[in-house]
Amino acid sequence: MSKILFVLTGVDHWTLADGTRHSTGYWAEEAVAPYQRFRAEGHEIVVATPGGVVPTVDRGSLAPEVNGGQEAADETARALDAMTELKNPVSLADVDLDDYDAVFYPGGHGPMEDLAVDAVSGRLLVDALDSGKPLGVVCHGPAALLAATREDGTNAFAGYRIAAFTDAEETQAGLAGKAKWLLQSRLVEAGVHVDAGEPWAPHVVVDRNVVTGQNPASSAPLAAELLKKLS
């Protein structure tokens, strides 16, 4: 059995370009699908957030229209409620990477607000990358990679191929024009190679020990690839 660290956003909003707050948090499917895959294989999950705050789910991610209907939405909500680890997170600052066999970052717009500029998370990501341990990141979770800088100021993931929520998807979601910055564009500026698949379709990229997914639909396939690295 392996021990997997889930790093989640600690905020309940994303500040837009005009200063207004867009209610958000983490995206339900991106936490639930991998959690269920990992637990089914007997792995232990520990949740960490900045400051150890209980993470907030994006209410939009519990809507029937993004879950394939009301029945599936109710099932997602029940699954979240059963994830006791979400209710008892540890503080990111107290995490010792040596205690874990893999690290996973779900998305939601929350990471655009906090993890994108969180130095503690950034250092954890650099250490996870250099350790060779499996590292999974999905959707807007790659915003956290922006804080993963080395002492010389370069991004530790520069030159890596990853998948992340694309500018096209942000545009189709109606938020691109309101955002201070767009994830795909900012990652490219940092020297990261973003491999963009079709909008909303599952798309997973594996580069060395880094496994990334483009959008919520990529969460379960990403988990399957991460499990291969733990076997």
JSON list of C-alpha atoms in Angstrom, two decimals:
[
{"chain": "A", "resi": 1, "resn": "MET", "atom": "CA", "xyz": [0.00, 0.00, 0.00]},
{"chain": "A", "resi": 2, "resn": "SER", "atom": "CA", "xyz": [1.26, 3.45, -0.90]},
{"chain": "A", "resi": 3, "resn": "LYS", "atom": "CA", "xyz": [0.61, 6.77, 0.77]},
{"chain": "A", "resi": 4, "resn": "ILE", "atom": "CA", "xyz": [-0.55, 9.51, -1.60]},
{"chain": "A", "resi": 5, "resn": "LEU", "atom": "CA", "xyz": [-0.62, 13.21, -0.79]},
{"chain": "A", "resi": 6, "resn": "PHE", "atom": "CA", "xyz": [-3.54, 15.21, -2.20]},
{"chain": "A", "resi": 7, "resn": "VAL", "atom": "CA", "xyz": [-2.72, 18.94, -2.30]},
{"chain": "A", "resi": 8, "resn": "LEU", "atom": "CA", "xyz": [-5.86, 21.08, -2.60]},
{"chain": "A", "resi": 9, "resn": "THR", "atom": "CA", "xyz": [-6.52, 24.78, -2.85]},
{"chain": "A", "resi": 10, "resn": "GLY", "atom": "CA", "xyz": [-7.43, 26.50, 0.40]},
{"chain": "A", "resi": 11, "resn": "VAL", "atom": "CA", "xyz": [-9.55, 29.30, -1.07]},
{"chain": "A", "resi": 12, "resn": "ASP", "atom": "CA", "xyz": [-13.21, 29.65, -1.98]},
{"chain": "A", "resi": 13, "resn": "HIS", "atom": "CA", "xyz": [-12.82, 32.27, -4.72]},
{"chain": "A", "resi": 14, "resn": "TRP", "atom": "CA", "xyz": [-10.81, 33.39, -7.73]},
{"chain": "A", "resi": 15, "resn": "THR", "atom": "CA", "xyz": [-10.19, 37.12, -8.11]},
{"chain": "A", "resi": 16, "resn": "LEU", "atom": "CA", "xyz": [-11.04, 38.30, -11.62]},
{"chain": "A", "resi": 17, "resn": "ALA", "atom": "CA", "xyz": [-9.45, 41.15, -13.57]},
{"chain": "A", "resi": 18, "resn": "ASP", "atom": "CA", "xyz": [-12.05, 43.67, -12.39]},
{"chain": "A", "resi": 19, "resn": "GLY", "atom": "CA", "xyz": [-11.50, 42.74, -8.75]},
{"chain": "A", "resi": 20, "resn": "THR", "atom": "CA", "xyz": [-14.69, 40.75, -8.31]},
{"chain": "A", "resi": 21, "resn": "ARG", "atom": "CA", "xyz": [-14.59, 37.31, -6.72]},
{"chain": "A", "resi": 22, "resn": "HIS", "atom": "CA", "xyz": [-15.69, 34.27, -8.66]},
{"chain": "A", "resi": 23, "resn": "SER", "atom": "CA", "xyz": [-16.87, 31.60, -6.23]},
{"chain": "A", "resi": 24, "resn": "THR", "atom": "CA", "xyz": [-14.84, 28.43, -6.65]},
{"chain": "A", "resi": 25, "resn": "GLY", "atom": "CA", "xyz": [-12.58, 25.99, -4.78]},
{"chain": "A", "resi": 26, "resn": "TYR", "atom": "CA", "xyz": [-11.60, 22.52, -5.96]},
{"chain": "A", "resi": 27, "resn": "TRP", "atom": "CA", "xyz": [-13.51, 20.67, -8.69]},
{"chain": "A", "resi": 28, "resn": "ALA", "atom": "CA", "xyz": [-15.39, 17.67, -7.33]},
{"chain": "A", "resi": 29, "resn": "GLU", "atom": "CA", "xyz": [-14.71, 15.13, -10.09]},
{"chain": "A", "resi": 30, "resn": "GLU", "atom": "CA", "xyz": [-11.00, 15.87, -10.00]},
{"chain": "A", "resi": 31, "resn": "ALA", "atom": "CA", "xyz": [-10.84, 14.85, -6.35]},
{"chain": "A", "resi": 32, "resn": "VAL", "atom": "CA", "xyz": [-13.45, 12.08, -6.32]},
{"chain": "A", "resi": 33, "resn": "ALA", "atom": "CA", "xyz": [-12.43, 10.07, -9.40]},
{"chain": "A", "resi": 34, "resn": "PRO", "atom": "CA", "xyz": [-8.73, 9.71, -8.48]},
{"chain": "A", "resi": 35, "resn": "TYR", "atom": "CA", "xyz": [-9.58, 9.17, -4.81]},
{"chain": "A", "resi": 36, "resn": "GLN", "atom": "CA", "xyz": [-11.87, 6.28, -5.65]},
{"chain": "A", "resi": 37, "resn": "ARG", "atom": "CA", "xyz": [-9.30, 4.74, -8.00]},
{"chain": "A", "resi": 38, "resn": "PHE", "atom": "CA", "xyz": [-6.51, 5.00, -5.41]},
{"chain": "A", "resi": 39, "resn": "ARG", "atom": "CA", "xyz": [-8.60, 3.74, -2.50]},
{"chain": "A", "resi": 40, "resn": "ALA", "atom": "CA", "xyz": [-9.86, 0.81, -4.58]},
{"chain": "A", "resi": 41, "resn": "GLU", "atom": "CA", "xyz": [-6.24, -0.28, -4.88]},
{"chain": "A", "resi": 42, "resn": "GLY", "atom": "CA", "xyz": [-5.77, 0.01, -1.10]},
{"chain": "A", "resi": 43, "resn": "HIS", "atom": "CA", "xyz": [-3.70, 3.17, -1.06]},
{"chain": "A", "resi": 44, "resn": "GLU", "atom": "CA", "xyz": [-3.83, 5.67, 1.80]},
{"chain": "A", "resi": 45, "resn": "ILE", "atom": "CA", "xyz": [-4.77, 9.31, 1.11]},
{"chain": "A", "resi": 46, "resn": "VAL", "atom": "CA", "xyz": [-3.70, 12.37, 3.09]},
{"chain": "A", "resi": 47, "resn": "VAL", "atom": "CA", "xyz": [-5.11, 15.80, 2.18]},
{"chain": "A", "resi": 48, "resn": "ALA", "atom": "CA", "xyz": [-3.03, 18.94, 2.62]},
{"chain": "A", "resi": 49, "resn": "THR", "atom": "CA", "xyz": [-4.00, 22.58, 2.09]},
{"chain": "A", "resi": 50, "resn": "PRO", "atom": "CA", "xyz": [-2.30, 25.92, 2.74]},
{"chain": "A", "resi": 51, "resn": "GLY", "atom": "CA", "xyz": [-2.76, 26.56, 6.44]},
{"chain": "A", "resi": 52, "resn": "GLY", "atom": "CA", "xyz": [-4.57, 23.28, 6.91]},
{"chain": "A", "resi": 53, "resn": "VAL", "atom": "CA", "xyz": [-7.95, 24.86, 6.10]},
{"chain": "A", "resi": 54, "resn": "VAL", "atom": "CA", "xyz": [-10.82, 22.57, 5.14]},
{"chain": "A", "resi": 55, "resn": "PRO", "atom": "CA", "xyz": [-11.02, 22.84, 1.33]},
{"chain": "A", "resi": 56, "resn": "THR", "atom": "CA", "xyz": [-14.10, 24.25, -0.37]},
{"chain": "A", "resi": 57, "resn": "VAL", "atom": "CA", "xyz": [-15.75, 22.42, -3.24]},
{"chain": "A", "resi": 58, "resn": "ASP", "atom": "CA", "xyz": [-16.77, 24.50, -6.24]},
{"chain": "A", "resi": 59, "resn": "ARG", "atom": "CA", "xyz": [-20.55, 24.28, -6.08]},
{"chain": "A", "resi": 60, "resn": "GLY", "atom": "CA", "xyz": [-20.67, 24.38, -9.86]},
{"chain": "A", "resi": 61, "resn": "SER", "atom": "CA", "xyz": [-18.92, 21.04, -9.96]},
{"chain": "A", "resi": 62, "resn": "LEU", "atom": "CA", "xyz": [-21.88, 19.44, -8.20]},
{"chain": "A", "resi": 63, "resn": "ALA", "atom": "CA", "xyz": [-24.41, 20.60, -10.79]},
{"chain": "A", "resi": 64, "resn": "PRO", "atom": "CA", "xyz": [-26.32, 17.95, -12.78]},
{"chain": "A", "resi": 65, "resn": "GLU", "atom": "CA", "xyz": [-25.20, 19.38, -16.13]},
{"chain": "A", "resi": 66, "resn": "VAL", "atom": "CA", "xyz": [-21.50, 18.71, -15.44]},
{"chain": "A", "resi": 67, "resn": "ASN", "atom": "CA", "xyz": [-22.10, 15.31, -13.87]},
{"chain": "A", "resi": 68, "resn": "GLY", "atom": "CA", "xyz": [-24.26, 13.69, -16.52]},
{"chain": "A", "resi": 69, "resn": "GLY", "atom": "CA", "xyz": [-27.55, 14.20, -14.72]},
{"chain": "A", "resi": 70, "resn": "GLN", "atom": "CA", "xyz": [-29.00, 14.57, -11.23]},
{"chain": "A", "resi": 71, "resn": "GLU", "atom": "CA", "xyz": [-28.43, 10.97, -10.19]},
{"chain": "A", "resi": 72, "resn": "ALA", "atom": "CA", "xyz": [-24.73, 11.17, -10.99]},
{"chain": "A", "resi": 73, "resn": "ALA", "atom": "CA", "xyz": [-24.48, 14.58, -9.31]},
{"chain": "A", "resi": 74, "resn": "ASP", "atom": "CA", "xyz": [-26.01, 13.15, -6.15]},
{"chain": "A", "resi": 75, "resn": "GLU", "atom": "CA", "xyz": [-23.54, 10.27, -6.30]},
{"chain": "A", "resi": 76, "resn": "THR", "atom": "CA", "xyz": [-20.63, 12.71, -6.58]},
{"chain": "A", "resi": 77, "resn": "ALA", "atom": "CA", "xyz": [-21.91, 14.66, -3.59]},
{"chain": "A", "resi": 78, "resn": "ARG", "atom": "CA", "xyz": [-22.22, 11.46, -1.55]},
{"chain": "A", "resi": 79, "resn": "ALA", "atom": "CA", "xyz": [-18.73, 10.41, -2.55]},
{"chain": "A", "resi": 80, "resn": "LEU", "atom": "CA", "xyz": [-17.32, 13.75, -1.41]},
{"chain": "A", "resi": 81, "resn": "ASP", "atom": "CA", "xyz": [-19.11, 13.50, 1.90]},
{"chain": "A", "resi": 82, "resn": "ALA", "atom": "CA", "xyz": [-17.57, 10.07, 2.43]},
{"chain": "A", "resi": 83, "resn": "MET", "atom": "CA", "xyz": [-14.04, 11.41, 1.89]},
{"chain": "A", "resi": 84, "resn": "THR", "atom": "CA", "xyz": [-13.23, 12.01, 5.55]},
{"chain": "A", "resi": 85, "resn": "GLU", "atom": "CA", "xyz": [-9.70, 13.08, 4.64]},
{"chain": "A", "resi": 86, "resn": "LEU", "atom": "CA", "xyz": [-11.14, 16.29, 3.17]},
{"chain": "A", "resi": 87, "resn": "LYS", "atom": "CA", "xyz": [-12.51, 17.23, 6.58]},
{"chain": "A", "resi": 88, "resn": "ASN", "atom": "CA", "xyz": [-9.18, 16.77, 8.37]},
{"chain": "A", "resi": 89, "resn": "PRO", "atom": "CA", "xyz": [-6.43, 18.22, 6.19]},
{"chain": "A", "resi": 90, "resn": "VAL", "atom": "CA", "xyz": [-2.88, 18.77, 7.32]},
{"chain": "A", "resi": 91, "resn": "SER", "atom": "CA", "xyz": [-1.07, 22.04, 6.76]},
{"chain": "A", "resi": 92, "resn": "LEU", "atom": "CA", "xyz": [1.02, 22.10, 3.61]},
{"chain": "A", "resi": 93, "resn": "ALA", "atom": "CA", "xyz": [3.86, 23.62, 5.62]},
{"chain": "A", "resi": 94, "resn": "ASP", "atom": "CA", "xyz": [3.99, 20.51, 7.82]},
{"chain": "A", "resi": 95, "resn": "VAL", "atom": "CA", "xyz": [4.28, 18.02, 4.95]},
{"chain": "A", "resi": 96, "resn": "ASP", "atom": "CA", "xyz": [7.40, 15.86, 4.77]},
{"chain": "A", "resi": 97, "resn": "LEU", "atom": "CA", "xyz": [7.67, 14.52, 1.24]},
{"chain": "A", "resi": 98, "resn": "ASP", "atom": "CA", "xyz": [9.60, 11.50, 2.52]},
{"chain": "A", "resi": 99, "resn": "ASP", "atom": "CA", "xyz": [6.35, 10.28, 4.12]},
{"chain": "A", "resi": 100, "resn": "TYR", "atom": "CA", "xyz": [4.63, 9.90, 0.74]},
{"chain": "A", "resi": 101, "resn": "ASP", "atom": "CA", "xyz": [4.98, 7.70, -2.31]},
{"chain": "A", "resi": 102, "resn": "ALA", "atom": "CA", "xyz": [3.17, 10.02, -4.74]},
{"chain": "A", "resi": 103, "resn": "VAL", "atom": "CA", "xyz": [1.68, 13.51, -4.91]},
{"chain": "A", "resi": 104, "resn": "PHE", "atom": "CA", "xyz": [-1.53, 14.59, -6.62]},
{"chain": "A", "resi": 105, "resn": "TYR", "atom": "CA", "xyz": [-2.96, 18.07, -7.28]},
{"chain": "A", "resi": 106, "resn": "PRO", "atom": "CA", "xyz": [-6.66, 18.34, -8.27]},
{"chain": "A", "resi": 107, "resn": "GLY", "atom": "CA", "xyz": [-7.85, 21.49, -9.98]},
{"chain": "A", "resi": 108, "resn": "GLY", "atom": "CA", "xyz": [-10.77, 23.86, -9.86]},
{"chain": "A", "resi": 109, "resn": "HIS", "atom": "CA", "xyz": [-10.15, 27.58, -10.26]},
{"chain": "A", "resi": 110, "resn": "GLY", "atom": "CA", "xyz": [-8.94, 27.82, -6.66]},
{"chain": "A", "resi": 111, "resn": "PRO", "atom": "CA", "xyz": [-5.30, 27.01, -7.48]},
{"chain": "A", "resi": 112, "resn": "MET", "atom": "CA", "xyz": [-5.26, 30.04, -9.79]},
{"chain": "A", "resi": 113, "resn": "GLU", "atom": "CA", "xyz": [-5.74, 32.15, -6.65]},
{"chain": "A", "resi": 114, "resn": "ASP", "atom": "CA", "xyz": [-3.47, 30.57, -4.06]},
{"chain": "A", "resi": 115, "resn": "LEU", "atom": "CA", "xyz": [-1.28, 27.68, -5.23]},
{"chain": "A", "resi": 116, "resn": "ALA", "atom": "CA", "xyz": [-0.03, 29.62, -8.26]},
{"chain": "A", "resi": 117, "resn": "VAL", "atom": "CA", "xyz": [1.87, 31.90, -5.87]},
{"chain": "A", "resi": 118, "resn": "ASP", "atom": "CA", "xyz": [2.37, 29.59, -2.88]},
{"chain": "A", "resi": 119, "resn": "ALA", "atom": "CA", "xyz": [6.10, 29.19, -2.18]},
{"chain": "A", "resi": 120, "resn": "VAL", "atom": "CA", "xyz": [5.59, 26.20, 0.14]},
{"chain": "A", "resi": 121, "resn": "SER", "atom": "CA", "xyz": [3.66, 24.34, -2.55]},
{"chain": "A", "resi": 122, "resn": "GLY", "atom": "CA", "xyz": [6.22, 25.40, -5.11]},
{"chain": "A", "resi": 123, "resn": "ARG", "atom": "CA", "xyz": [9.06, 23.93, -3.09]},
{"chain": "A", "resi": 124, "resn": "LEU", "atom": "CA", "xyz": [7.11, 20.70, -2.58]},
{"chain": "A", "resi": 125, "resn": "LEU", "atom": "CA", "xyz": [6.61, 20.42, -6.33]},
{"chain": "A", "resi": 126, "resn": "VAL", "atom": "CA", "xyz": [10.29, 20.98, -7.06]},
{"chain": "A", "resi": 127, "resn": "ASP", "atom": "CA", "xyz": [11.24, 18.35, -4.49]},
{"chain": "A", "resi": 128, "resn": "ALA", "atom": "CA", "xyz": [8.64, 15.89, -5.82]},
{"chain": "A", "resi": 129, "resn": "LEU", "atom": "CA", "xyz": [9.89, 16.43, -9.36]},
{"chain": "A", "resi": 130, "resn": "ASP", "atom": "CA", "xyz": [13.51, 15.90, -8.38]},
{"chain": "A", "resi": 131, "resn": "SER", "atom": "CA", "xyz": [12.71, 12.88, -6.21]},
{"chain": "A", "resi": 132, "resn": "GLY", "atom": "CA", "xyz": [11.32, 10.92, -9.15]},
{"chain": "A", "resi": 133, "resn": "LYS", "atom": "CA", "xyz": [8.16, 10.11, -7.21]},
{"chain": "A", "resi": 134, "resn": "PRO", "atom": "CA", "xyz": [4.95, 9.99, -9.26]},
{"chain": "A", "resi": 135, "resn": "LEU", "atom": "CA", "xyz": [3.42, 13.45, -9.49]},
{"chain": "A", "resi": 136, "resn": "GLY", "atom": "CA", "xyz": [-0.10, 13.91, -10.84]},
{"chain": "A", "resi": 137, "resn": "VAL", "atom": "CA", "xyz": [-1.68, 17.27, -11.65]},
{"chain": "A", "resi": 138, "resn": "VAL", "atom": "CA", "xyz": [-4.99, 17.90, -13.42]},
{"chain": "A", "resi": 139, "resn": "CYS", "atom": "CA", "xyz": [-6.98, 20.72, -15.08]},
{"chain": "A", "resi": 140, "resn": "HIS", "atom": "CA", "xyz": [-6.28, 24.04, -13.26]},
{"chain": "A", "resi": 141, "resn": "GLY", "atom": "CA", "xyz": [-4.00, 22.22, -10.82]},
{"chain": "A", "resi": 142, "resn": "PRO", "atom": "CA", "xyz": [-1.00, 23.02, -13.05]},
{"chain": "A", "resi": 143, "resn": "ALA", "atom": "CA", "xyz": [-1.38, 26.64, -11.92]},
{"chain": "A", "resi": 144, "resn": "ALA", "atom": "CA", "xyz": [0.63, 25.43, -8.92]},
{"chain": "A", "resi": 145, "resn": "LEU", "atom": "CA", "xyz": [3.55, 24.68, -11.24]},
{"chain": "A", "resi": 146, "resn": "LEU", "atom": "CA", "xyz": [4.01, 28.41, -11.72]},
{"chain": "A", "resi": 147, "resn": "ALA", "atom": "CA", "xyz": [5.32, 28.66, -8.15]},
{"chain": "A", "resi": 148, "resn": "ALA", "atom": "CA", "xyz": [7.81, 25.82, -8.68]},
{"chain": "A", "resi": 149, "resn": "THR", "atom": "CA", "xyz": [10.91, 27.89, -9.32]},
{"chain": "A", "resi": 150, "resn": "ARG", "atom": "CA", "xyz": [14.53, 27.05, -8.71]},
{"chain": "A", "resi": 151, "resn": "GLU", "atom": "CA", "xyz": [17.08, 29.28, -7.02]},
{"chain": "A", "resi": 152, "resn": "ASP", "atom": "CA", "xyz": [18.06, 30.81, -10.36]},
{"chain": "A", "resi": 153, "resn": "GLY", "atom": "CA", "xyz": [14.45, 31.86, -10.97]},
{"chain": "A", "resi": 154, "resn": "THR", "atom": "CA", "xyz": [13.72, 29.33, -13.71]},
{"chain": "A", "resi": 155, "resn": "ASN", "atom": "CA", "xyz": [10.66, 27.13, -13.57]},
{"chain": "A", "resi": 156, "resn": "ALA", "atom": "CA", "xyz": [11.45, 23.56, -12.54]},
{"chain": "A", "resi": 157, "resn": "PHE", "atom": "CA", "xyz": [8.97, 22.24, -15.13]},
{"chain": "A", "resi": 158, "resn": "ALA", "atom": "CA", "xyz": [10.43, 24.19, -18.04]},
{"chain": "A", "resi": 159, "resn": "GLY", "atom": "CA", "xyz": [10.98, 21.76, -20.89]},
{"chain": "A", "resi": 160, "resn": "TYR", "atom": "CA", "xyz": [8.43, 19.26, -19.60]},
{"chain": "A", "resi": 161, "resn": "ARG", "atom": "CA", "xyz": [5.39, 18.27, -21.65]},
{"chain": "A", "resi": 162, "resn": "ILE", "atom": "CA", "xyz": [2.19, 18.59, -19.69]},
{"chain": "A", "resi": 163, "resn": "ALA", "atom": "CA", "xyz": [-1.57, 18.80, -20.15]},
{"chain": "A", "resi": 164, "resn": "ALA", "atom": "CA", "xyz": [-3.52, 21.61, -18.50]},
{"chain": "A", "resi": 165, "resn": "PHE", "atom": "CA", "xyz": [-6.83, 23.42, -18.88]},
{"chain": "A", "resi": 166, "resn": "THR", "atom": "CA", "xyz": [-6.48, 25.22, -22.18]},
{"chain": "A", "resi": 167, "resn": "ASP", "atom": "CA", "xyz": [-7.16, 28.81, -23.15]},
{"chain": "A", "resi": 168, "resn": "ALA", "atom": "CA", "xyz": [-9.76, 27.48, -25.59]},
{"chain": "A", "resi": 169, "resn": "GLU", "atom": "CA", "xyz": [-11.60, 25.71, -22.79]},
{"chain": "A", "resi": 170, "resn": "GLU", "atom": "CA", "xyz": [-11.44, 28.80, -20.58]},
{"chain": "A", "resi": 171, "resn": "THR", "atom": "CA", "xyz": [-12.92, 30.79, -23.46]},
{"chain": "A", "resi": 172, "resn": "GLN", "atom": "CA", "xyz": [-15.71, 28.28, -23.99]},
{"chain": "A", "resi": 173, "resn": "ALA", "atom": "CA", "xyz": [-16.41, 28.31, -20.26]},
{"chain": "A", "resi": 174, "resn": "GLY", "atom": "CA", "xyz": [-16.97, 32.06, -20.50]},
{"chain": "A", "resi": 175, "resn": "LEU", "atom": "CA", "xyz": [-14.22, 33.14, -18.12]},
{"chain": "A", "resi": 176, "resn": "ALA", "atom": "CA", "xyz": [-11.25, 33.90, -20.38]},
{"chain": "A", "resi": 177, "resn": "GLY", "atom": "CA", "xyz": [-12.32, 37.49, -20.95]},
{"chain": "A", "resi": 178, "resn": "LYS", "atom": "CA", "xyz": [-12.69, 38.08, -17.22]},
{"chain": "A", "resi": 179, "resn": "ALA", "atom": "CA", "xyz": [-9.43, 36.51, -16.07]},
{"chain": "A", "resi": 180, "resn": "LYS", "atom": "CA", "xyz": [-6.27, 38.34, -15.05]},
{"chain": "A", "resi": 181, "resn": "TRP", "atom": "CA", "xyz": [-4.28, 35.68, -16.88]},
{"chain": "A", "resi": 182, "resn": "LEU", "atom": "CA", "xyz": [-4.83, 32.36, -18.63]},
{"chain": "A", "resi": 183, "resn": "LEU", "atom": "CA", "xyz": [-3.26, 29.14, -17.45]},
{"chain": "A", "resi": 184, "resn": "GLN", "atom": "CA", "xyz": [-2.02, 27.69, -20.73]},
{"chain": "A", "resi": 185, "resn": "SER", "atom": "CA", "xyz": [-0.48, 31.00, -21.81]},
{"chain": "A", "resi": 186, "resn": "ARG", "atom": "CA", "xyz": [1.23, 31.56, -18.46]},
{"chain": "A", "resi": 187, "resn": "LEU", "atom": "CA", "xyz": [2.69, 28.04, -18.41]},
{"chain": "A", "resi": 188, "resn": "VAL", "atom": "CA", "xyz": [4.06, 28.50, -21.93]},
{"chain": "A", "resi": 189, "resn": "GLU", "atom": "CA", "xyz": [5.64, 31.78, -20.84]},
{"chain": "A", "resi": 190, "resn": "ALA", "atom": "CA", "xyz": [7.37, 29.84, -18.04]},
{"chain": "A", "resi": 191, "resn": "GLY", "atom": "CA", "xyz": [8.89, 27.47, -20.58]},
{"chain": "A", "resi": 192, "resn": "VAL", "atom": "CA", "xyz": [6.49, 24.57, -20.04]},
{"chain": "A", "resi": 193, "resn": "HIS", "atom": "CA", "xyz": [5.32, 22.72, -23.17]},
{"chain": "A", "resi": 194, "resn": "VAL", "atom": "CA", "xyz": [1.52, 22.48, -22.96]},
{"chain": "A", "resi": 195, "resn": "ASP", "atom": "CA", "xyz": [0.20, 19.63, -25.09]},
{"chain": "A", "resi": 196, "resn": "ALA", "atom": "CA", "xyz": [-3.39, 20.67, -25.85]},
{"chain": "A", "resi": 197, "resn": "GLY", "atom": "CA", "xyz": [-5.98, 18.07, -26.76]},
{"chain": "A", "resi": 198, "resn": "GLU", "atom": "CA", "xyz": [-9.54, 18.58, -27.94]},
{"chain": "A", "resi": 199, "resn": "PRO", "atom": "CA", "xyz": [-11.58, 20.79, -25.59]},
{"chain": "A", "resi": 200, "resn": "TRP", "atom": "CA", "xyz": [-13.34, 18.82, -22.83]},
{"chain": "A", "resi": 201, "resn": "ALA", "atom": "CA", "xyz": [-12.12, 15.42, -24.09]},
{"chain": "A", "resi": 202, "resn": "PRO", "atom": "CA", "xyz": [-9.94, 13.23, -21.84]},
{"chain": "A", "resi": 203, "resn": "HIS", "atom": "CA", "xyz": [-6.28, 14.00, -22.46]},
{"chain": "A", "resi": 204, "resn": "VAL", "atom": "CA", "xyz": [-3.38, 12.76, -20.32]},
{"chain": "A", "resi": 205, "resn": "VAL", "atom": "CA", "xyz": [0.32, 13.43, -20.84]},
{"chain": "A", "resi": 206, "resn": "VAL", "atom": "CA", "xyz": [3.11, 11.46, -19.18]},
{"chain": "A", "resi": 207, "resn": "ASP", "atom": "CA", "xyz": [6.62, 12.94, -19.11]},
{"chain": "A", "resi": 208, "resn": "ARG", "atom": "CA", "xyz": [9.08, 11.15, -16.86]},
{"chain": "A", "resi": 209, "resn": "ASN", "atom": "CA", "xyz": [7.52, 11.08, -13.36]},
{"chain": "A", "resi": 210, "resn": "VAL", "atom": "CA", "xyz": [4.95, 13.77, -14.17]},
{"chain": "A", "resi": 211, "resn": "VAL", "atom": "CA", "xyz": [1.40, 12.74, -15.14]},
{"chain": "A", "resi": 212, "resn": "THR", "atom": "CA", "xyz": [-0.96, 15.54, -16.11]},
{"chain": "A", "resi": 213, "resn": "GLY", "atom": "CA", "xyz": [-4.56, 15.82, -17.30]},
{"chain": "A", "resi": 214, "resn": "GLN", "atom": "CA", "xyz": [-6.24, 18.58, -19.27]},
{"chain": "A", "resi": 215, "resn": "ASN", "atom": "CA", "xyz": [-9.71, 18.80, -17.76]},
{"chain": "A", "resi": 216, "resn": "PRO", "atom": "CA", "xyz": [-12.17, 17.08, -15.38]},
{"chain": "A", "resi": 217, "resn": "ALA", "atom": "CA", "xyz": [-12.75, 14.24, -17.84]},
{"chain": "A", "resi": 218, "resn": "SER", "atom": "CA", "xyz": [-9.03, 13.48, -17.65]},
{"chain": "A", "resi": 219, "resn": "SER", "atom": "CA", "xyz": [-9.09, 12.82, -13.88]},
{"chain": "A", "resi": 220, "resn": "ALA", "atom": "CA", "xyz": [-9.84, 9.09, -13.95]},
{"chain": "A", "resi": 221, "resn": "PRO", "atom": "CA", "xyz": [-7.46, 8.33, -16.85]},
{"chain": "A", "resi": 222, "resn": "LEU", "atom": "CA", "xyz": [-4.75, 10.30, -15.04]},
{"chain": "A", "resi": 223, "resn": "ALA", "atom": "CA", "xyz": [-5.30, 8.24, -11.91]},
{"chain": "A", "resi": 224, "resn": "ALA", "atom": "CA", "xyz": [-4.93, 5.06, -13.92]},
{"chain": "A", "resi": 225, "resn": "GLU", "atom": "CA", "xyz": [-1.57, 6.24, -15.28]},
{"chain": "A", "resi": 226, "resn": "LEU", "atom": "CA", "xyz": [-0.38, 7.28, -11.82]},
{"chain": "A", "resi": 227, "resn": "LEU", "atom": "CA", "xyz": [-1.30, 3.84, -10.48]},
{"chain": "A", "resi": 228, "resn": "LYS", "atom": "CA", "xyz": [0.93, 2.26, -13.14]},
{"chain": "A", "resi": 229, "resn": "LYS", "atom": "CA", "xyz": [3.85, 4.19, -11.70]},
{"chain": "A", "resi": 230, "resn": "LEU", "atom": "CA", "xyz": [3.04, 2.97, -8.19]},
{"chain": "A", "resi": 231, "resn": "SER", "atom": "CA", "xyz": [2.82, -0.70, -9.18]}
]
